[in-house]
């Protein structure tokens, strides 16, 4: 295995970590409207991710930075061709971060309600758009002989990509509901479990259709194994949720996300962005990568820095591992 293959795998791992962690972040944001019945319960849900949401976004920065350094042509084609949807995701993430920090700065009901609306929409839109973006990456887009995207924004809204967006939205919301049941107590915990049961069934239907389409179009033996793991893990997550084993349900929902992302990258390899105009114009791990020397330096840096970041983030989750409920929320001034 050459270094550009290694970095393709590492980038896949970074995206897996991002979707696993930020997935329940987005899900909690969506559930502030679907699950919470009043302002106190919305505060509970927001507080479940309050200590960790910004750390989860480090995985996105790492994935984007690794793509820029290891596969500059992939980065250039992706971020220029998908400029508008990625810009919308970036704006959502900025507004979402501001909403978390500014929501409680003033006591007026209208002020807090507006920021709660912002949290909902800036969680829902990225959850959909990431699925649309990766659906197009795997399915292929219009790339010419100069490695440039020559399609339009409307070309990105094809049925396969839209189905991918629906899958990520429902899967992340299900992941968030399981996380909410794991991190809360009382009535909201029970309702989170019931909501997760419904969302899981919807996710299962959409995910089987999307992953089956991917397998039929791009898959091979290894991607089929990943697909089976994703489906089995999702069923196991539903079963564990039904039995009230929230820890196991969260673990299995995370495995579902990891296996689904692995299937997409396995279906993609050795391409990084297939061309629908001419197969020979596709970007691959070899023709889109940096020099071997650059990849070697990156490997040494990642080998030193990555374990430190993972250990620190793991320690953060351990410190804030306790459940919370409305009784733990201080009265608003």
mmCIF file of C-alpha atoms in Angstrom:
data_model
loop_
_atom_site.group_PDB
_atom_site.id
_atom_site.type_symbol
_atom_site.label_atom_id
_atom_site.label_comp_id
_atom_site.label_asym_id
_atom_site.label_seq_id
_atom_site.Cartn_x
_atom_site.Cartn_y
_atom_site.Cartn_z
ATOM 1 C CA UNK A 1 0.000 0.000 0.000
ATOM 2 C CA UNK A 2 1.403 3.383 -1.023
ATOM 3 C CA UNK A 3 1.179 6.569 1.001
ATOM 4 C CA UNK A 4 -1.606 8.061 -1.107
ATOM 5 C CA UNK A 5 -3.663 4.924 -0.359
ATOM 6 C CA UNK A 6 -2.886 5.313 3.345
ATOM 7 C CA UNK A 7 -4.061 8.922 3.296
ATOM 8 C CA UNK A 8 -7.251 7.977 1.492
ATOM 9 C CA UNK A 9 -7.959 5.595 4.387
ATOM 10 C CA UNK A 10 -7.019 8.235 6.972
ATOM 11 C CA UNK A 11 -9.327 10.802 5.377
ATOM 12 C CA UNK A 12 -12.104 8.200 5.433
ATOM 13 C CA UNK A 13 -11.415 7.696 9.159
ATOM 14 C CA UNK A 14 -11.565 11.448 9.790
ATOM 15 C CA UNK A 15 -14.909 11.756 8.012
ATOM 16 C CA UNK A 16 -16.170 8.749 9.951
ATOM 17 C CA UNK A 17 -15.177 10.401 13.227
ATOM 18 C CA UNK A 18 -16.828 13.638 12.175
ATOM 19 C CA UNK A 19 -20.124 12.038 11.203
ATOM 20 C CA UNK A 20 -20.135 9.841 14.322
ATOM 21 C CA UNK A 21 -19.617 12.801 16.672
ATOM 22 C CA UNK A 22 -21.204 15.682 14.812
ATOM 23 C CA UNK A 23 -24.005 13.358 13.753
ATOM 24 C CA UNK A 24 -25.584 13.286 17.213
ATOM 25 C CA UNK A 25 -24.839 17.032 17.510
ATOM 26 C CA UNK A 26 -26.985 17.677 14.445
ATOM 27 C CA UNK A 27 -29.557 15.212 15.722
ATOM 28 C CA UNK A 28 -29.852 17.008 19.057
ATOM 29 C CA UNK A 29 -30.290 20.303 17.220
ATOM 30 C CA UNK A 30 -33.151 18.871 15.166
ATOM 31 C CA UNK A 31 -34.710 17.300 18.267
ATOM 32 C CA UNK A 32 -34.940 20.669 20.025
ATOM 33 C CA UNK A 33 -38.097 21.100 17.936
ATOM 34 C CA UNK A 34 -39.214 17.474 17.588
ATOM 35 C CA UNK A 35 -38.645 16.170 21.109
ATOM 36 C CA UNK A 36 -38.523 19.071 23.584
ATOM 37 C CA UNK A 37 -41.904 20.261 24.860
ATOM 38 C CA UNK A 38 -40.821 23.493 26.507
ATOM 39 C CA UNK A 39 -37.858 25.797 26.986
ATOM 40 C CA UNK A 40 -36.534 23.826 29.948
ATOM 41 C CA UNK A 41 -36.324 20.607 27.938
ATOM 42 C CA UNK A 42 -34.677 22.439 25.053
ATOM 43 C CA UNK A 43 -32.068 23.671 27.506
ATOM 44 C CA UNK A 44 -31.528 20.094 28.676
ATOM 45 C CA UNK A 45 -30.962 18.874 25.112
ATOM 46 C CA UNK A 46 -28.608 21.728 24.288
ATOM 47 C CA UNK A 47 -26.670 21.119 27.508
ATOM 48 C CA UNK A 48 -26.106 17.453 26.604
ATOM 49 C CA UNK A 49 -23.805 18.607 23.792
ATOM 50 C CA UNK A 50 -22.750 21.938 25.292
ATOM 51 C CA UNK A 51 -19.292 20.780 26.477
ATOM 52 C CA UNK A 52 -18.441 18.808 23.317
ATOM 53 C CA UNK A 53 -20.033 20.255 20.172
ATOM 54 C CA UNK A 54 -17.119 22.551 19.304
ATOM 55 C CA UNK A 55 -14.576 19.773 19.860
ATOM 56 C CA UNK A 56 -16.524 17.526 17.499
ATOM 57 C CA UNK A 57 -16.034 20.031 14.687
ATOM 58 C CA UNK A 58 -12.265 19.583 14.941
ATOM 59 C CA UNK A 59 -12.758 16.392 12.929
ATOM 60 C CA UNK A 60 -14.207 18.418 10.050
ATOM 61 C CA UNK A 61 -11.254 20.806 10.092
ATOM 62 C CA UNK A 62 -8.877 17.851 10.155
ATOM 63 C CA UNK A 63 -10.660 16.117 7.265
ATOM 64 C CA UNK A 64 -10.673 19.287 5.155
ATOM 65 C CA UNK A 65 -7.055 20.100 5.976
ATOM 66 C CA UNK A 66 -5.906 16.547 5.244
ATOM 67 C CA UNK A 67 -7.707 16.593 1.894
ATOM 68 C CA UNK A 68 -6.103 19.943 1.012
ATOM 69 C CA UNK A 69 -2.611 18.712 1.844
ATOM 70 C CA UNK A 70 -2.784 15.095 0.668
ATOM 71 C CA UNK A 71 -5.037 15.477 -2.400
ATOM 72 C CA UNK A 72 -4.900 19.108 -3.575
ATOM 73 C CA UNK A 73 -6.619 18.392 -6.909
ATOM 74 C CA UNK A 74 -9.462 16.629 -5.115
ATOM 75 C CA UNK A 75 -9.787 19.556 -2.724
ATOM 76 C CA UNK A 76 -9.742 22.130 -5.537
ATOM 77 C CA UNK A 77 -12.329 20.340 -7.670
ATOM 78 C CA UNK A 78 -14.567 19.528 -4.719
ATOM 79 C CA UNK A 79 -14.616 22.965 -3.120
ATOM 80 C CA UNK A 80 -14.958 24.837 -6.403
ATOM 81 C CA UNK A 81 -17.601 22.559 -7.890
ATOM 82 C CA UNK A 82 -19.598 22.259 -4.667
ATOM 83 C CA UNK A 83 -18.984 25.883 -3.711
ATOM 84 C CA UNK A 84 -22.583 26.931 -2.949
ATOM 85 C CA UNK A 85 -23.680 23.911 -0.867
ATOM 86 C CA UNK A 86 -20.390 23.873 1.055
ATOM 87 C CA UNK A 87 -20.657 27.629 1.639
ATOM 88 C CA UNK A 88 -24.171 27.095 2.989
ATOM 89 C CA UNK A 89 -22.864 24.394 5.330
ATOM 90 C CA UNK A 90 -20.102 26.746 6.512
ATOM 91 C CA UNK A 91 -22.580 29.571 7.167
ATOM 92 C CA UNK A 92 -24.817 27.154 9.078
ATOM 93 C CA UNK A 93 -21.933 25.978 11.251
ATOM 94 C CA UNK A 94 -20.936 29.577 12.019
ATOM 95 C CA UNK A 95 -24.496 30.648 12.906
ATOM 96 C CA UNK A 96 -24.984 27.442 14.895
ATOM 97 C CA UNK A 97 -21.911 28.122 17.004
ATOM 98 C CA UNK A 98 -23.024 31.703 17.626
ATOM 99 C CA UNK A 99 -26.503 30.453 18.570
ATOM 100 C CA UNK A 100 -25.107 28.094 21.208
ATOM 101 C CA UNK A 101 -23.013 30.861 22.753
ATOM 102 C CA UNK A 102 -25.439 33.795 22.496
ATOM 103 C CA UNK A 103 -28.765 32.127 23.228
ATOM 104 C CA UNK A 104 -28.510 32.656 27.001
ATOM 105 C CA UNK A 105 -26.858 36.080 26.901
ATOM 106 C CA UNK A 106 -30.184 37.867 27.252
ATOM 107 C CA UNK A 107 -33.315 36.837 29.185
ATOM 108 C CA UNK A 108 -35.950 38.002 26.686
ATOM 109 C CA UNK A 109 -38.132 35.156 25.394
ATOM 110 C CA UNK A 110 -38.040 36.392 21.801
ATOM 111 C CA UNK A 111 -34.236 36.569 21.842
ATOM 112 C CA UNK A 112 -33.881 33.003 23.071
ATOM 113 C CA UNK A 113 -36.620 31.659 20.797
ATOM 114 C CA UNK A 114 -34.931 33.126 17.693
ATOM 115 C CA UNK A 115 -31.617 31.503 18.576
ATOM 116 C CA UNK A 116 -33.419 28.198 19.190
ATOM 117 C CA UNK A 117 -34.901 28.446 15.688
ATOM 118 C CA UNK A 118 -31.370 29.053 14.405
ATOM 119 C CA UNK A 119 -30.053 25.951 16.190
ATOM 120 C CA UNK A 120 -32.786 23.824 14.620
ATOM 121 C CA UNK A 121 -32.315 25.004 11.026
ATOM 122 C CA UNK A 122 -28.520 25.138 11.156
ATOM 123 C CA UNK A 123 -28.519 21.537 12.389
ATOM 124 C CA UNK A 124 -31.069 20.268 9.872
ATOM 125 C CA UNK A 125 -29.577 21.832 6.732
ATOM 126 C CA UNK A 126 -25.993 20.521 7.151
ATOM 127 C CA UNK A 127 -27.365 17.075 8.040
ATOM 128 C CA UNK A 128 -29.074 17.008 4.638
ATOM 129 C CA UNK A 129 -26.353 18.743 2.630
ATOM 130 C CA UNK A 130 -23.547 16.442 3.772
ATOM 131 C CA UNK A 131 -25.520 13.485 2.464
ATOM 132 C CA UNK A 132 -26.149 15.266 -0.836
ATOM 133 C CA UNK A 133 -22.460 16.153 -1.154
ATOM 134 C CA UNK A 134 -21.175 12.639 -0.487
ATOM 135 C CA UNK A 135 -23.870 11.164 -2.677
ATOM 136 C CA UNK A 136 -22.523 13.199 -5.578
ATOM 137 C CA UNK A 137 -18.908 12.338 -4.755
ATOM 138 C CA UNK A 138 -19.655 8.622 -4.894
ATOM 139 C CA UNK A 139 -22.081 8.757 -7.821
ATOM 140 C CA UNK A 140 -19.807 10.965 -9.926
ATOM 141 C CA UNK A 141 -20.055 14.485 -11.304
ATOM 142 C CA UNK A 142 -19.205 16.332 -14.508
ATOM 143 C CA UNK A 143 -15.408 16.657 -14.459
ATOM 144 C CA UNK A 144 -13.548 17.562 -17.645
ATOM 145 C CA UNK A 145 -10.045 16.684 -18.836
ATOM 146 C CA UNK A 146 -8.605 19.639 -16.864
ATOM 147 C CA UNK A 147 -9.914 18.243 -13.545
ATOM 148 C CA UNK A 148 -12.532 20.977 -13.340
ATOM 149 C CA UNK A 149 -16.193 20.606 -12.439
ATOM 150 C CA UNK A 150 -18.271 21.802 -15.406
ATOM 151 C CA UNK A 151 -21.766 21.046 -14.134
ATOM 152 C CA UNK A 152 -24.246 23.300 -12.343
ATOM 153 C CA UNK A 153 -25.726 23.375 -8.866
ATOM 154 C CA UNK A 154 -28.890 21.733 -10.216
ATOM 155 C CA UNK A 155 -26.815 18.764 -11.418
ATOM 156 C CA UNK A 156 -26.026 18.053 -7.763
ATOM 157 C CA UNK A 157 -29.724 17.637 -6.958
ATOM 158 C CA UNK A 158 -30.095 14.227 -8.555
ATOM 159 C CA UNK A 159 -32.288 11.463 -7.056
ATOM 160 C CA UNK A 160 -29.367 9.455 -5.654
ATOM 161 C CA UNK A 161 -27.856 12.461 -3.875
ATOM 162 C CA UNK A 162 -31.223 13.622 -2.527
ATOM 163 C CA UNK A 163 -31.841 10.141 -1.123
ATOM 164 C CA UNK A 164 -28.391 10.331 0.479
ATOM 165 C CA UNK A 165 -29.384 13.627 2.108
ATOM 166 C CA UNK A 166 -32.550 12.088 3.537
ATOM 167 C CA UNK A 167 -30.545 9.148 4.883
ATOM 168 C CA UNK A 168 -28.022 11.362 6.686
ATOM 169 C CA UNK A 169 -30.806 13.530 8.107
ATOM 170 C CA UNK A 170 -32.770 10.601 9.542
ATOM 171 C CA UNK A 171 -29.674 8.667 10.619
ATOM 172 C CA UNK A 172 -28.161 11.654 12.437
ATOM 173 C CA UNK A 173 -31.491 12.458 14.093
ATOM 174 C CA UNK A 174 -31.850 8.836 15.195
ATOM 175 C CA UNK A 175 -28.261 8.943 16.504
ATOM 176 C CA UNK A 176 -29.125 12.136 18.375
ATOM 177 C CA UNK A 177 -32.271 10.622 19.887
ATOM 178 C CA UNK A 178 -30.280 7.646 21.159
ATOM 179 C CA UNK A 179 -27.673 10.046 22.575
ATOM 180 C CA UNK A 180 -30.436 12.065 24.259
ATOM 181 C CA UNK A 181 -31.812 8.927 25.926
ATOM 182 C CA UNK A 182 -28.277 8.096 27.082
ATOM 183 C CA UNK A 183 -27.624 11.542 28.554
ATOM 184 C CA UNK A 184 -30.941 12.522 30.139
ATOM 185 C CA UNK A 185 -33.222 11.409 32.958
ATOM 186 C CA UNK A 186 -36.944 11.455 33.551
ATOM 187 C CA UNK A 187 -39.718 11.886 31.034
ATOM 188 C CA UNK A 188 -37.505 13.331 28.325
ATOM 189 C CA UNK A 189 -35.379 10.178 28.441
ATOM 190 C CA UNK A 190 -38.398 7.952 27.854
ATOM 191 C CA UNK A 191 -39.691 10.115 25.026
ATOM 192 C CA UNK A 192 -36.231 10.136 23.454
ATOM 193 C CA UNK A 193 -36.278 6.330 23.414
ATOM 194 C CA UNK A 194 -39.722 6.255 21.786
ATOM 195 C CA UNK A 195 -38.664 8.874 19.240
ATOM 196 C CA UNK A 196 -35.513 6.894 18.466
ATOM 197 C CA UNK A 197 -37.639 3.808 17.790
ATOM 198 C CA UNK A 198 -39.732 5.618 15.183
ATOM 199 C CA UNK A 199 -36.770 7.397 13.602
ATOM 200 C CA UNK A 200 -34.818 4.143 13.448
ATOM 201 C CA UNK A 201 -37.506 2.451 11.385
ATOM 202 C CA UNK A 202 -37.651 5.360 8.935
ATOM 203 C CA UNK A 203 -33.860 5.390 8.744
ATOM 204 C CA UNK A 204 -33.759 1.653 8.076
ATOM 205 C CA UNK A 205 -36.071 1.945 5.069
ATOM 206 C CA UNK A 206 -34.173 4.875 3.541
ATOM 207 C CA UNK A 207 -30.723 3.474 4.350
ATOM 208 C CA UNK A 208 -31.409 0.065 2.813
ATOM 209 C CA UNK A 209 -32.565 1.782 -0.380
ATOM 210 C CA UNK A 210 -29.563 4.116 -0.532
ATOM 211 C CA UNK A 211 -26.928 1.541 0.376
ATOM 212 C CA UNK A 212 -28.498 -1.020 -1.946
ATOM 213 C CA UNK A 213 -28.417 1.506 -4.791
ATOM 214 C CA UNK A 214 -24.768 2.248 -3.997
ATOM 215 C CA UNK A 215 -23.884 -1.438 -3.971
ATOM 216 C CA UNK A 216 -25.655 -2.091 -7.275
ATOM 217 C CA UNK A 217 -24.010 0.903 -8.952
ATOM 218 C CA UNK A 218 -20.481 1.016 -7.515
ATOM 219 C CA UNK A 219 -20.053 -1.806 -5.034
ATOM 220 C CA UNK A 220 -17.910 -4.908 -4.757
ATOM 221 C CA UNK A 221 -17.375 -7.638 -2.188
ATOM 222 C CA UNK A 222 -15.795 -5.418 0.469
ATOM 223 C CA UNK A 223 -18.462 -2.728 0.182
ATOM 224 C CA UNK A 224 -21.124 -5.434 0.482
ATOM 225 C CA UNK A 225 -19.604 -6.549 3.795
ATOM 226 C CA UNK A 226 -19.686 -2.943 5.044
ATOM 227 C CA UNK A 227 -23.313 -2.640 3.932
ATOM 228 C CA UNK A 228 -24.292 -5.801 5.827
ATOM 229 C CA UNK A 229 -22.510 -4.529 8.949
ATOM 230 C CA UNK A 230 -24.359 -1.198 8.699
ATOM 231 C CA UNK A 231 -27.756 -2.858 8.354
ATOM 232 C CA UNK A 232 -27.132 -5.388 11.144
ATOM 233 C CA UNK A 233 -25.828 -2.640 13.460
ATOM 234 C CA UNK A 234 -28.894 -0.495 12.791
ATOM 235 C CA UNK A 235 -31.196 -3.409 13.626
ATOM 236 C CA UNK A 236 -29.151 -4.064 16.775
ATOM 237 C CA UNK A 237 -29.413 -0.392 17.748
ATOM 238 C CA UNK A 238 -33.188 -0.559 17.409
ATOM 239 C CA UNK A 239 -33.300 -3.718 19.520
ATOM 240 C CA UNK A 240 -31.072 -2.276 22.239
ATOM 241 C CA UNK A 241 -33.121 0.922 22.282
ATOM 242 C CA UNK A 242 -36.309 -1.119 22.662
ATOM 243 C CA UNK A 243 -34.799 -2.931 25.654
ATOM 244 C CA UNK A 244 -33.670 0.309 27.279
ATOM 245 C CA UNK A 245 -29.951 -0.423 26.830
ATOM 246 C CA UNK A 246 -29.043 3.099 25.789
ATOM 247 C CA UNK A 247 -25.280 2.584 25.879
ATOM 248 C CA UNK A 248 -25.447 -0.368 23.520
ATOM 249 C CA UNK A 249 -27.956 1.433 21.307
ATOM 250 C CA UNK A 250 -25.602 4.405 20.982
ATOM 251 C CA UNK A 251 -22.646 2.131 20.227
ATOM 252 C CA UNK A 252 -24.568 0.294 17.516
ATOM 253 C CA UNK A 253 -25.903 3.503 15.959
ATOM 254 C CA UNK A 254 -22.310 4.736 15.832
ATOM 255 C CA UNK A 255 -21.235 1.490 14.160
ATOM 256 C CA UNK A 256 -24.031 2.020 11.631
ATOM 257 C CA UNK A 257 -22.619 5.423 10.714
ATOM 258 C CA UNK A 258 -19.047 4.109 10.574
ATOM 259 C CA UNK A 259 -19.981 1.143 8.372
ATOM 260 C CA UNK A 260 -22.078 3.312 6.041
ATOM 261 C CA UNK A 261 -19.237 5.804 5.584
ATOM 262 C CA UNK A 262 -16.807 2.920 5.065
ATOM 263 C CA UNK A 263 -19.075 1.510 2.366
ATOM 264 C CA UNK A 264 -19.131 4.843 0.534
ATOM 265 C CA UNK A 265 -15.340 5.134 0.566
ATOM 266 C CA UNK A 266 -14.895 1.484 -0.412
ATOM 267 C CA UNK A 267 -17.264 2.027 -3.333
ATOM 268 C CA UNK A 268 -15.315 5.138 -4.310
ATOM 269 C CA UNK A 269 -11.759 3.729 -4.208
ATOM 270 C CA UNK A 270 -9.464 4.111 -6.149
ATOM 271 C CA UNK A 271 -11.341 7.180 -7.363
ATOM 272 C CA UNK A 272 -11.779 10.232 -5.183
ATOM 273 C CA UNK A 273 -14.181 11.975 -7.584
ATOM 274 C CA UNK A 274 -15.437 9.964 -10.574
ATOM 275 C CA UNK A 275 -16.192 11.809 -13.807
ATOM 276 C CA UNK A 276 -19.512 11.104 -15.483
ATOM 277 C CA UNK A 277 -18.243 12.614 -18.745
ATOM 278 C CA UNK A 278 -15.289 10.305 -19.283
ATOM 279 C CA UNK A 279 -14.013 7.642 -16.897
ATOM 280 C CA UNK A 280 -10.409 8.502 -17.777
ATOM 281 C CA UNK A 281 -10.984 12.050 -16.492
ATOM 282 C CA UNK A 282 -11.848 10.833 -12.986
ATOM 283 C CA UNK A 283 -9.749 12.008 -10.069
ATOM 284 C CA UNK A 284 -8.005 9.081 -8.406
ATOM 285 C CA UNK A 285 -5.789 8.572 -5.379
ATOM 286 C CA UNK A 286 -2.764 8.620 -7.672
ATOM 287 C CA UNK A 287 -3.447 11.498 -10.077
ATOM 288 C CA UNK A 288 -4.906 13.837 -7.422
ATOM 289 C CA UNK A 289 -2.360 13.316 -4.636
ATOM 290 C CA UNK A 290 0.558 15.363 -3.386
ATOM 291 C CA UNK A 291 4.178 14.290 -3.775
ATOM 292 C CA UNK A 292 5.442 11.289 -1.796
ATOM 293 C CA UNK A 293 7.684 13.566 0.275
ATOM 294 C CA UNK A 294 4.706 15.734 1.297
ATOM 295 C CA UNK A 295 2.710 12.669 2.273
ATOM 296 C CA UNK A 296 5.653 11.327 4.271
ATOM 297 C CA UNK A 297 5.956 14.549 6.311
ATOM 298 C CA UNK A 298 2.189 14.570 6.855
ATOM 299 C CA UNK A 299 2.289 10.993 8.099
ATOM 300 C CA UNK A 300 4.870 11.827 10.765
ATOM 301 C CA UNK A 301 2.907 14.901 11.900
ATOM 302 C CA UNK A 302 -0.374 12.992 12.050
ATOM 303 C CA UNK A 303 1.247 10.125 13.945
ATOM 304 C CA UNK A 304 2.328 12.534 16.679
ATOM 305 C CA UNK A 305 -0.655 14.904 16.875
ATOM 306 C CA UNK A 306 -3.637 12.613 16.272
ATOM 307 C CA UNK A 307 -3.283 10.418 19.415
ATOM 308 C CA UNK A 308 -2.999 13.528 21.602
ATOM 309 C CA UNK A 309 -6.200 15.011 20.145
ATOM 310 C CA UNK A 310 -8.096 11.723 20.512
ATOM 311 C CA UNK A 311 -6.975 11.269 24.134
ATOM 312 C CA UNK A 312 -7.909 14.831 25.039
ATOM 313 C CA UNK A 313 -11.336 14.559 23.440
ATOM 314 C CA UNK A 314 -11.942 11.203 25.111
ATOM 315 C CA UNK A 315 -11.064 12.771 28.466
ATOM 316 C CA UNK A 316 -13.610 15.549 27.786
ATOM 317 C CA UNK A 317 -16.375 13.023 27.231
ATOM 318 C CA UNK A 318 -15.386 11.195 30.408
ATOM 319 C CA UNK A 319 -15.555 14.369 32.505
ATOM 320 C CA UNK A 320 -19.016 15.253 31.180
ATOM 321 C CA UNK A 321 -20.410 11.716 31.222
ATOM 322 C CA UNK A 322 -23.244 12.234 33.753
ATOM 323 C CA UNK A 323 -26.939 12.392 32.831
ATOM 324 C CA UNK A 324 -28.894 15.617 33.211
ATOM 325 C CA UNK A 325 -32.562 16.572 33.478
ATOM 326 C CA UNK A 326 -34.745 19.602 33.938
ATOM 327 C CA UNK A 327 -34.019 19.508 37.682
ATOM 328 C CA UNK A 328 -30.394 20.320 36.900
ATOM 329 C CA UNK A 329 -31.260 23.451 34.919
ATOM 330 C CA UNK A 330 -31.034 26.676 36.902
ATOM 331 C CA UNK A 331 -33.977 29.069 36.840
ATOM 332 C CA UNK A 332 -33.634 31.776 34.195
ATOM 333 C CA UNK A 333 -33.125 35.287 35.582
#
